[in-house]
Amino acid sequence: MKMEDFVLVSVDDHLVEPPDMFKHHIPAKYRDLAPKVIQRADGTDAWVFEGQEATNVGLNAVAGRPPDEYGAEPTKFAEIREGCYDVHERVRDMNANGVAASLNFPSYPQFCGQYFARAQDKDLGLAVLRAYNDWHVDEWCGAYPGRFIPQALPPIWDPQLMAAEVHRMAGKGCSAVTFSENPEKVGYPSLHNEHWDPFWRACSDTGTIVNLHIGSSSSVVITSLDAPVDTMITLQPINIVQAAADLVWSPVLRKFPDLLLALSEGGIGWIPYFLERIDRVYTMHRAWTKQDFGDKLPSEVFLERIVTCFIVDSFGLRSRDALNLDMVTWECDYPHSDSTWPLAPESLAPHLDGMPDAEINKITHENALRLYQFDMFGKIPREQLTVGALRAQAGDVDLGFRSSERLKKTGTDTVTVLDLAAKLPTIN
Amino acid sequence: MKMEDFVLVSVDDHLVEPPDMFKHHIPAKYRDLAPKVIQRADGTDAWVFEGQEATNVGLNAVAGRPPDEYGAEPTKFAEIREGCYDVHERVRDMNANGVAASLNFPSYPQFCGQYFARAQDKDLGLAVLRAYNDWHVDEWCGAYPGRFIPQALPPIWDPQLMAAEVHRMAGKGCSAVTFSENPEKVGYPSLHNEHWDPFWRACSDTGTIVNLHIGSSSSVVITSLDAPVDTMITLQPINIVQAAADLVWSPVLRKFPDLLLALSEGGIGWIPYFLERIDRVYTMHRAWTKQDFGDKLPSEVFLERIVTCFIVDSFGLRSRDALNLDMVTWECDYPHSDSTWPLAPESLAPHLDGMPDAEINKITHENALRLYQFDMFGKIPREQLTVGALRAQAGDVDLGFRSSERLKKTGTDTVTVLDLAAKLPTIN
């Protein structure tokens, strides 16, 4: 299969919430109380809710910057590429990158809505969270049917409310919810606690996949205080191995045999090692740890139930016979610094070279569409969703680097995908 | 190559220090002050030094127990198999397992001698540490020339003393020293700090390999307080990925281009993923993180300088073309619960099946002998060191399970390797 014929569905991208997001969705009595964007005295932007400021207007949203500016966190909307918060520009950026559809994680509310969970007035918190979810489905995803896989935020402070919201969102066609890779670190019971059973049951009953994104424990592994930042960047994806181990040995997968979870941005190349390890731990230690997987091995349960995804993972793809190829998905990570945008097809193609078309289709889009129950082809004909077809619509999208200060262009001419592909040594 | 013809050198086993270890090695003036074993009122044994009791008489030394008793930590010598602390019994246990030579980590002093480092009287602490090292080389390793690869403990509280001890031990034929995977967590500067340069330089100058054992940060990753113990067991080896990342991005490898380090018990199957990740981080982020590896990639530096080892790692062996096969070593982990003893050959053979003899020899012993500069074949002819030859001497070694309470036998007859191989489902 030629690169131009790929159909790319990314199961992990990020949106930056626009300031007017609550306008049409918050109940009238809460209108003045919903989160608002303010400009602070130092010129930076912040969200404010119940007097608490969130300066994370666009976590690591550095798409389009020169690489030597990846380290500077955006502090205001003027420093963020429009495609992060404007859905029309987002679709143009997706087209330029040949991406047919995308699932978007939140920015300022944090990965599992912790910002809303901190509300003193829990009724207000729930109203705001539901307004967020309605905005996400109706406005963001609704603006371009077939282009965005919807995902709900959960009211993490109450498992019964979480269950109700999962059902409500399923009724709106949403089959994904974001949750924490380690809820204990966010201040709630751990994955091992039955506290979450109403939530798991609702997800299981509605076929809603629970996405555990790296970093969703609101903590990062710091090896030492003076470690270079490269250490943290290196470890961020593989740290999800901790959640993977928790899931395997917790009662969750065995208690809810239809529940699926995804390790978002976790990579895949380490997983065959992990599967061998859990089976060895089971075989050697179950006599005293009393684990029981019935007639299965832990690795089999993992392979059946855990959705994996990767940005670039040549070794993982090469080792795909040790994975469940029906559960491997791809992601772009726009607009974060690890993203392959706007050269995702070029970054992916070398690693799919020689792979049978059926396998390429599974990894690039079929698994994502099936698992997230997303009827993309029912909305848009396949031939309009290939890399080649999408890019043909995007000739006027300016892909030139823009400096983070005021997003000024560093060059004067429009820079295209081809220019970039020729200019960058490699982004694989 | 047939299993009986393997020559197995294990680069990671553990000894339990016998109570009389200081008898011949401590200077006269410190004789009464050296650590001693006491029996406590509750019947347990402990080491005592400067009034501080160490109850870790034999960390996880459960070799020979029934698997349903692996979870009970030994609290006295009577609960530990003799081969842990009696070198003559140890060699018999090695013979029964077909292991030609073994490198032994300490138990009660902790992985990098933290117990001695806590001495209030640092002169005494140094005298005790040197006596430990002399005992280790002269008595333990010296009892059976060619069967034990010596390893030094470092006086971790002073890099100059560490350098001197590395030189002193090199003079006694010792080419390995144990250190911490994360010295910051043990209360010292991190791997990124030039504090350790005298130590690195001494190791580099003497060709001494620095062994970083899993758990040598005196900390384990606890995902949550109610996680089943299986979670911790699963993660223990791969947690060394944190030290691997620290090493790659620290100045150490680039500042000391001849220095070698080993990730003891770290496994190998996750490493190809890790290598791809560090190269991607380098390519994508070096413009702002300012890392510089000259004309190399980080993965090349890792492959040249980091010794890896595994107990059982089928996927890692299958993926060996993505590793440096000259740096892959094997370990048995006797007498800990993850050990393959006494069926190490049976656990290894299926994964070496079909591999060229030259590769098998590298992994099973040649790399270990070359890297640790250990002239095993100069002491004992090769034909006496094969699995088959060693086991032929060990027909009278009783391998029957013994219950941890008083080490009582659960059966009455001597149990052999063949009995066990037939009885156990698998220990791979």
PDB file of C-alpha atoms in Angstrom, chain A residues 67-72 182 184-185 189-193 221-239 241-243 245-246 249-250 266-270 272-274 276-278 280-291 311-316 318-322 337-340 351 425-428, chain B residues 67-72 182 184-185 189-193 221-239 241-243 245-246 249-250 266-270 272-274 276-278 280-291 311-316 318-322 337-340 351 425-428:
ATOM      1  CA  PRO A  67      11.995  22.576  17.672  1.00  0.00           C
ATOM      2  CA  ASP A  68      14.337  24.741  19.758  1.00  0.00           C
ATOM      3  CA  GLU A  69      11.216  26.286  21.309  1.00  0.00           C
ATOM      4  CA  TYR A  70       9.489  23.024  22.325  1.00  0.00           C
ATOM      5  CA  GLY A  71      10.516  23.578  25.926  1.00  0.00           C
ATOM      6  CA  ALA A  72       8.546  26.801  26.434  1.00  0.00           C
ATOM      7  CA  ASN A 182      -3.541   5.724  38.885  1.00  0.00           C
ATOM      8  CA  GLU A 184      -4.830   6.816  44.093  1.00  0.00           C
ATOM      9  CA  LYS A 185      -2.261   9.431  43.067  1.00  0.00           C
ATOM     10  CA  PRO A 189      -9.133   4.846  45.808  1.00  0.00           C
ATOM     11  CA  SER A 190      -6.804   2.777  43.650  1.00  0.00           C
ATOM     12  CA  LEU A 191      -7.675   0.621  40.634  1.00  0.00           C
ATOM     13  CA  HIS A 192      -7.792  -2.331  43.033  1.00  0.00           C
ATOM     14  CA  ASN A 193     -10.699  -0.922  45.024  1.00  0.00           C
ATOM     15  CA  VAL A 221       8.496   9.816  37.495  1.00  0.00           C
ATOM     16  CA  ILE A 222      11.365  12.039  38.574  1.00  0.00           C
ATOM     17  CA  THR A 223      14.510   9.946  38.850  1.00  0.00           C
ATOM     18  CA  SER A 224      16.449  12.722  40.529  1.00  0.00           C
ATOM     19  CA  LEU A 225      16.091  16.441  40.970  1.00  0.00           C
ATOM     20  CA  ASP A 226      18.981  17.296  38.653  1.00  0.00           C
ATOM     21  CA  ALA A 227      18.152  14.792  35.902  1.00  0.00           C
ATOM     22  CA  PRO A 228      18.048  16.362  32.425  1.00  0.00           C
ATOM     23  CA  VAL A 229      14.547  16.770  31.018  1.00  0.00           C
ATOM     24  CA  ASP A 230      15.372  14.126  28.400  1.00  0.00           C
ATOM     25  CA  THR A 231      15.179  11.534  31.179  1.00  0.00           C
ATOM     26  CA  MET A 232      11.591  12.461  31.941  1.00  0.00           C
ATOM     27  CA  ILE A 233      10.635  12.612  28.255  1.00  0.00           C
ATOM     28  CA  THR A 234      12.170   9.180  27.693  1.00  0.00           C
ATOM     29  CA  LEU A 235      10.296   7.588  30.573  1.00  0.00           C
ATOM     30  CA  GLN A 236       6.870   9.192  30.163  1.00  0.00           C
ATOM     31  CA  PRO A 237       5.353   6.606  27.794  1.00  0.00           C
ATOM     32  CA  ILE A 238       6.803   3.483  29.416  1.00  0.00           C
ATOM     33  CA  ASN A 239       5.727   4.633  32.869  1.00  0.00           C
ATOM     34  CA  VAL A 241       3.723  -0.100  32.556  1.00  0.00           C
ATOM     35  CA  GLN A 242       2.755   0.622  36.161  1.00  0.00           C
ATOM     36  CA  ALA A 243      -0.904   0.986  35.206  1.00  0.00           C
ATOM     37  CA  ALA A 245       0.631  -4.125  35.962  1.00  0.00           C
ATOM     38  CA  ASP A 246      -2.059  -2.696  38.220  1.00  0.00           C
ATOM     39  CA  TRP A 249      -3.366  -8.026  38.895  1.00  0.00           C
ATOM     40  CA  SER A 250      -6.431  -6.038  39.997  1.00  0.00           C
ATOM     41  CA  GLY A 266       1.945   4.092  26.012  1.00  0.00           C
ATOM     42  CA  GLY A 267       3.786   2.697  22.994  1.00  0.00           C
ATOM     43  CA  ILE A 268       3.857  -0.989  22.076  1.00  0.00           C
ATOM     44  CA  GLY A 269       7.476  -2.171  21.806  1.00  0.00           C
ATOM     45  CA  TRP A 270       7.816  -3.034  25.505  1.00  0.00           C
ATOM     46  CA  PRO A 272       5.850  -8.446  24.527  1.00  0.00           C
ATOM     47  CA  TYR A 273       8.467  -8.313  27.304  1.00  0.00           C
ATOM     48  CA  PHE A 274       5.749  -7.331  29.775  1.00  0.00           C
ATOM     49  CA  GLU A 276       6.226 -12.720  29.208  1.00  0.00           C
ATOM     50  CA  ARG A 277       6.985 -11.209  32.595  1.00  0.00           C
ATOM     51  CA  ILE A 278       3.411 -11.363  33.900  1.00  0.00           C
ATOM     52  CA  ARG A 280       6.329 -15.851  34.591  1.00  0.00           C
ATOM     53  CA  VAL A 281       5.238 -14.033  37.753  1.00  0.00           C
ATOM     54  CA  TYR A 282       1.958 -15.922  37.604  1.00  0.00           C
ATOM     55  CA  THR A 283       3.585 -19.310  37.099  1.00  0.00           C
ATOM     56  CA  MET A 284       6.272 -18.837  39.731  1.00  0.00           C
ATOM     57  CA  HIS A 285       4.429 -16.933  42.433  1.00  0.00           C
ATOM     58  CA  ARG A 286       0.733 -17.754  42.251  1.00  0.00           C
ATOM     59  CA  ALA A 287       1.143 -20.532  44.816  1.00  0.00           C
ATOM     60  CA  TRP A 288       1.648 -17.913  47.511  1.00  0.00           C
ATOM     61  CA  THR A 289       0.112 -14.762  45.969  1.00  0.00           C
ATOM     62  CA  LYS A 290      -3.134 -16.671  45.305  1.00  0.00           C
ATOM     63  CA  GLN A 291      -3.811 -15.085  41.918  1.00  0.00           C
ATOM     64  CA  ILE A 311       3.100   7.300  17.714  1.00  0.00           C
ATOM     65  CA  VAL A 312       6.263   5.837  16.205  1.00  0.00           C
ATOM     66  CA  ASP A 313       7.335   2.361  17.307  1.00  0.00           C
ATOM     67  CA  SER A 314       9.281   0.487  14.704  1.00  0.00           C
ATOM     68  CA  PHE A 315      10.341  -2.299  17.065  1.00  0.00           C
ATOM     69  CA  GLY A 316       6.798  -2.794  18.315  1.00  0.00           C
ATOM     70  CA  ARG A 318       8.234  -5.544  13.890  1.00  0.00           C
ATOM     71  CA  SER A 319       7.233  -7.609  16.945  1.00  0.00           C
ATOM     72  CA  ARG A 320       3.507  -7.459  16.206  1.00  0.00           C
ATOM     73  CA  ASP A 321       3.115 -11.250  16.167  1.00  0.00           C
ATOM     74  CA  ALA A 322       3.646 -11.073  19.939  1.00  0.00           C
ATOM     75  CA  SER A 337       5.990  18.023  21.239  1.00  0.00           C
ATOM     76  CA  ASP A 338       6.150  14.254  20.641  1.00  0.00           C
ATOM     77  CA  SER A 339       3.727  14.559  17.726  1.00  0.00           C
ATOM     78  CA  THR A 340       4.629  13.600  14.188  1.00  0.00           C
ATOM     79  CA  HIS A 351       7.580   1.049   9.442  1.00  0.00           C
ATOM     80  CA  PRO A 425      16.411  15.001   8.716  1.00  0.00           C
ATOM     81  CA  THR A 426      13.952  12.550  10.193  1.00  0.00           C
ATOM     82  CA  ILE A 427      11.177  12.526  12.701  1.00  0.00           C
ATOM     83  CA  ASN A 428      10.948   8.782  13.054  1.00  0.00           C
TER      84      ASN A 428
ATOM     85  CA  PRO B  67       6.547 -22.175  46.130  1.00  0.00           C
ATOM     86  CA  ASP B  68       3.624 -21.472  48.465  1.00  0.00           C
ATOM     87  CA  GLU B  69       6.190 -20.305  51.048  1.00  0.00           C
ATOM     88  CA  TYR B  70       8.094 -17.843  48.809  1.00  0.00           C
ATOM     89  CA  GLY B  71       6.352 -14.956  50.519  1.00  0.00           C
ATOM     90  CA  ALA B  72       7.795 -15.593  53.997  1.00  0.00           C
ATOM     91  CA  ASN B 182      19.820   5.759  41.974  1.00  0.00           C
ATOM     92  CA  GLU B 184      19.982  10.176  45.210  1.00  0.00           C
ATOM     93  CA  LYS B 185      17.352   7.875  46.717  1.00  0.00           C
ATOM     94  CA  PRO B 189      24.097  13.064  44.894  1.00  0.00           C
ATOM     95  CA  SER B 190      22.469  11.674  41.754  1.00  0.00           C
ATOM     96  CA  LEU B 191      24.140   9.950  38.803  1.00  0.00           C
ATOM     97  CA  HIS B 192      24.163  13.342  37.090  1.00  0.00           C
ATOM     98  CA  ASN B 193      26.463  14.916  39.666  1.00  0.00           C
ATOM     99  CA  VAL B 221       7.843   1.371  42.927  1.00  0.00           C
ATOM    100  CA  ILE B 222       4.578   1.089  44.823  1.00  0.00           C
ATOM    101  CA  THR B 223       1.718   1.815  42.449  1.00  0.00           C
ATOM    102  CA  SER B 224      -0.824   1.957  45.252  1.00  0.00           C
ATOM    103  CA  LEU B 225      -1.007   0.881  48.836  1.00  0.00           C
ATOM    104  CA  ASP B 226      -3.506  -1.911  48.185  1.00  0.00           C
ATOM    105  CA  ALA B 227      -1.890  -3.272  45.014  1.00  0.00           C
ATOM    106  CA  PRO B 228      -1.339  -7.050  45.104  1.00  0.00           C
ATOM    107  CA  VAL B 229       2.290  -8.053  45.581  1.00  0.00           C
ATOM    108  CA  ASP B 230       2.295  -9.434  42.030  1.00  0.00           C
ATOM    109  CA  THR B 231       2.281  -5.834  40.805  1.00  0.00           C
ATOM    110  CA  MET B 232       5.543  -5.098  42.596  1.00  0.00           C
ATOM    111  CA  ILE B 233       7.139  -8.368  41.482  1.00  0.00           C
ATOM    112  CA  THR B 234       6.155  -7.663  37.889  1.00  0.00           C
ATOM    113  CA  LEU B 235       7.644  -4.178  37.899  1.00  0.00           C
ATOM    114  CA  GLN B 236      10.865  -4.783  39.823  1.00  0.00           C
ATOM    115  CA  PRO B 237      13.087  -5.686  36.855  1.00  0.00           C
ATOM    116  CA  ILE B 238      11.759  -3.113  34.385  1.00  0.00           C
ATOM    117  CA  ASN B 239      12.031  -0.345  36.964  1.00  0.00           C
ATOM    118  CA  VAL B 241      14.617   1.548  32.929  1.00  0.00           C
ATOM    119  CA  GLN B 242      14.815   4.632  35.153  1.00  0.00           C
ATOM    120  CA  ALA B 243      18.518   4.077  35.791  1.00  0.00           C
ATOM    121  CA  ALA B 245      17.493   6.659  31.178  1.00  0.00           C
ATOM    122  CA  ASP B 246      19.523   8.450  33.834  1.00  0.00           C
ATOM    123  CA  TRP B 249      21.317  11.394  29.509  1.00  0.00           C
ATOM    124  CA  SER B 250      23.841  11.963  32.304  1.00  0.00           C
ATOM    125  CA  GLY B 266      17.048  -5.850  34.529  1.00  0.00           C
ATOM    126  CA  GLY B 267      15.979  -8.204  31.749  1.00  0.00           C
ATOM    127  CA  ILE B 268      16.526  -7.549  28.048  1.00  0.00           C
ATOM    128  CA  GLY B 269      13.200  -7.744  26.205  1.00  0.00           C
ATOM    129  CA  TRP B 270      12.273  -4.095  26.806  1.00  0.00           C
ATOM    130  CA  PRO B 272      15.030  -2.523  21.876  1.00  0.00           C
ATOM    131  CA  TYR B 273      11.949  -0.375  22.591  1.00  0.00           C
ATOM    132  CA  PHE B 274      14.026   1.775  24.939  1.00  0.00           C
ATOM    133  CA  GLU B 276      14.315   3.422  19.749  1.00  0.00           C
ATOM    134  CA  ARG B 277      12.760   5.763  22.290  1.00  0.00           C
ATOM    135  CA  ILE B 278      16.041   7.437  23.317  1.00  0.00           C
ATOM    136  CA  ARG B 280      13.611   9.542  18.996  1.00  0.00           C
ATOM    137  CA  VAL B 281      13.849  11.786  22.047  1.00  0.00           C
ATOM    138  CA  TYR B 282      17.306  12.831  20.893  1.00  0.00           C
ATOM    139  CA  THR B 283      16.227  13.561  17.329  1.00  0.00           C
ATOM    140  CA  MET B 284      13.060  15.424  18.278  1.00  0.00           C
ATOM    141  CA  HIS B 285      14.132  17.315  21.365  1.00  0.00           C
ATOM    142  CA  ARG B 286      17.882  17.928  21.249  1.00  0.00           C
ATOM    143  CA  ALA B 287      17.329  21.343  19.658  1.00  0.00           C
ATOM    144  CA  TRP B 288      16.011  22.624  22.969  1.00  0.00           C
ATOM    145  CA  THR B 289      17.427  20.143  25.512  1.00  0.00           C
ATOM    146  CA  LYS B 290      20.944  20.713  24.128  1.00  0.00           C
ATOM    147  CA  GLN B 291      22.028  17.075  24.392  1.00  0.00           C
ATOM    148  CA  ILE B 311      17.069 -14.798  34.001  1.00  0.00           C
ATOM    149  CA  VAL B 312      14.451 -15.941  31.506  1.00  0.00           C
ATOM    150  CA  ASP B 313      13.618 -13.646  28.595  1.00  0.00           C
ATOM    151  CA  SER B 314      12.426 -15.475  25.535  1.00  0.00           C
ATOM    152  CA  PHE B 315      11.291 -12.325  23.733  1.00  0.00           C
ATOM    153  CA  GLY B 316      14.575 -10.567  24.427  1.00  0.00           C
ATOM    154  CA  ARG B 318      14.322 -13.614  19.965  1.00  0.00           C
ATOM    155  CA  SER B 319      14.980  -9.888  19.449  1.00  0.00           C
ATOM    156  CA  ARG B 320      18.733 -10.152  19.993  1.00  0.00           C
ATOM    157  CA  ASP B 321      19.580  -8.586  16.615  1.00  0.00           C
ATOM    158  CA  ALA B 322      18.342  -5.310  18.144  1.00  0.00           C
ATOM    159  CA  SER B 337      12.304 -16.370  44.516  1.00  0.00           C
ATOM    160  CA  ASP B 338      12.716 -15.374  40.855  1.00  0.00           C
ATOM    161  CA  SER B 339      15.577 -17.843  40.452  1.00  0.00           C
ATOM    162  CA  THR B 340      15.477 -20.751  38.049  1.00  0.00           C
ATOM    163  CA  HIS B 351      14.977 -20.239  24.343  1.00  0.00           C
ATOM    164  CA  PRO B 425       4.817 -27.659  35.094  1.00  0.00           C
ATOM    165  CA  THR B 426       7.246 -25.007  33.881  1.00  0.00           C
ATOM    166  CA  ILE B 427       9.491 -22.378  35.347  1.00  0.00           C
ATOM    167  CA  ASN B 428      10.083 -20.499  32.121  1.00  0.00           C
TER     168      ASN B 428
END
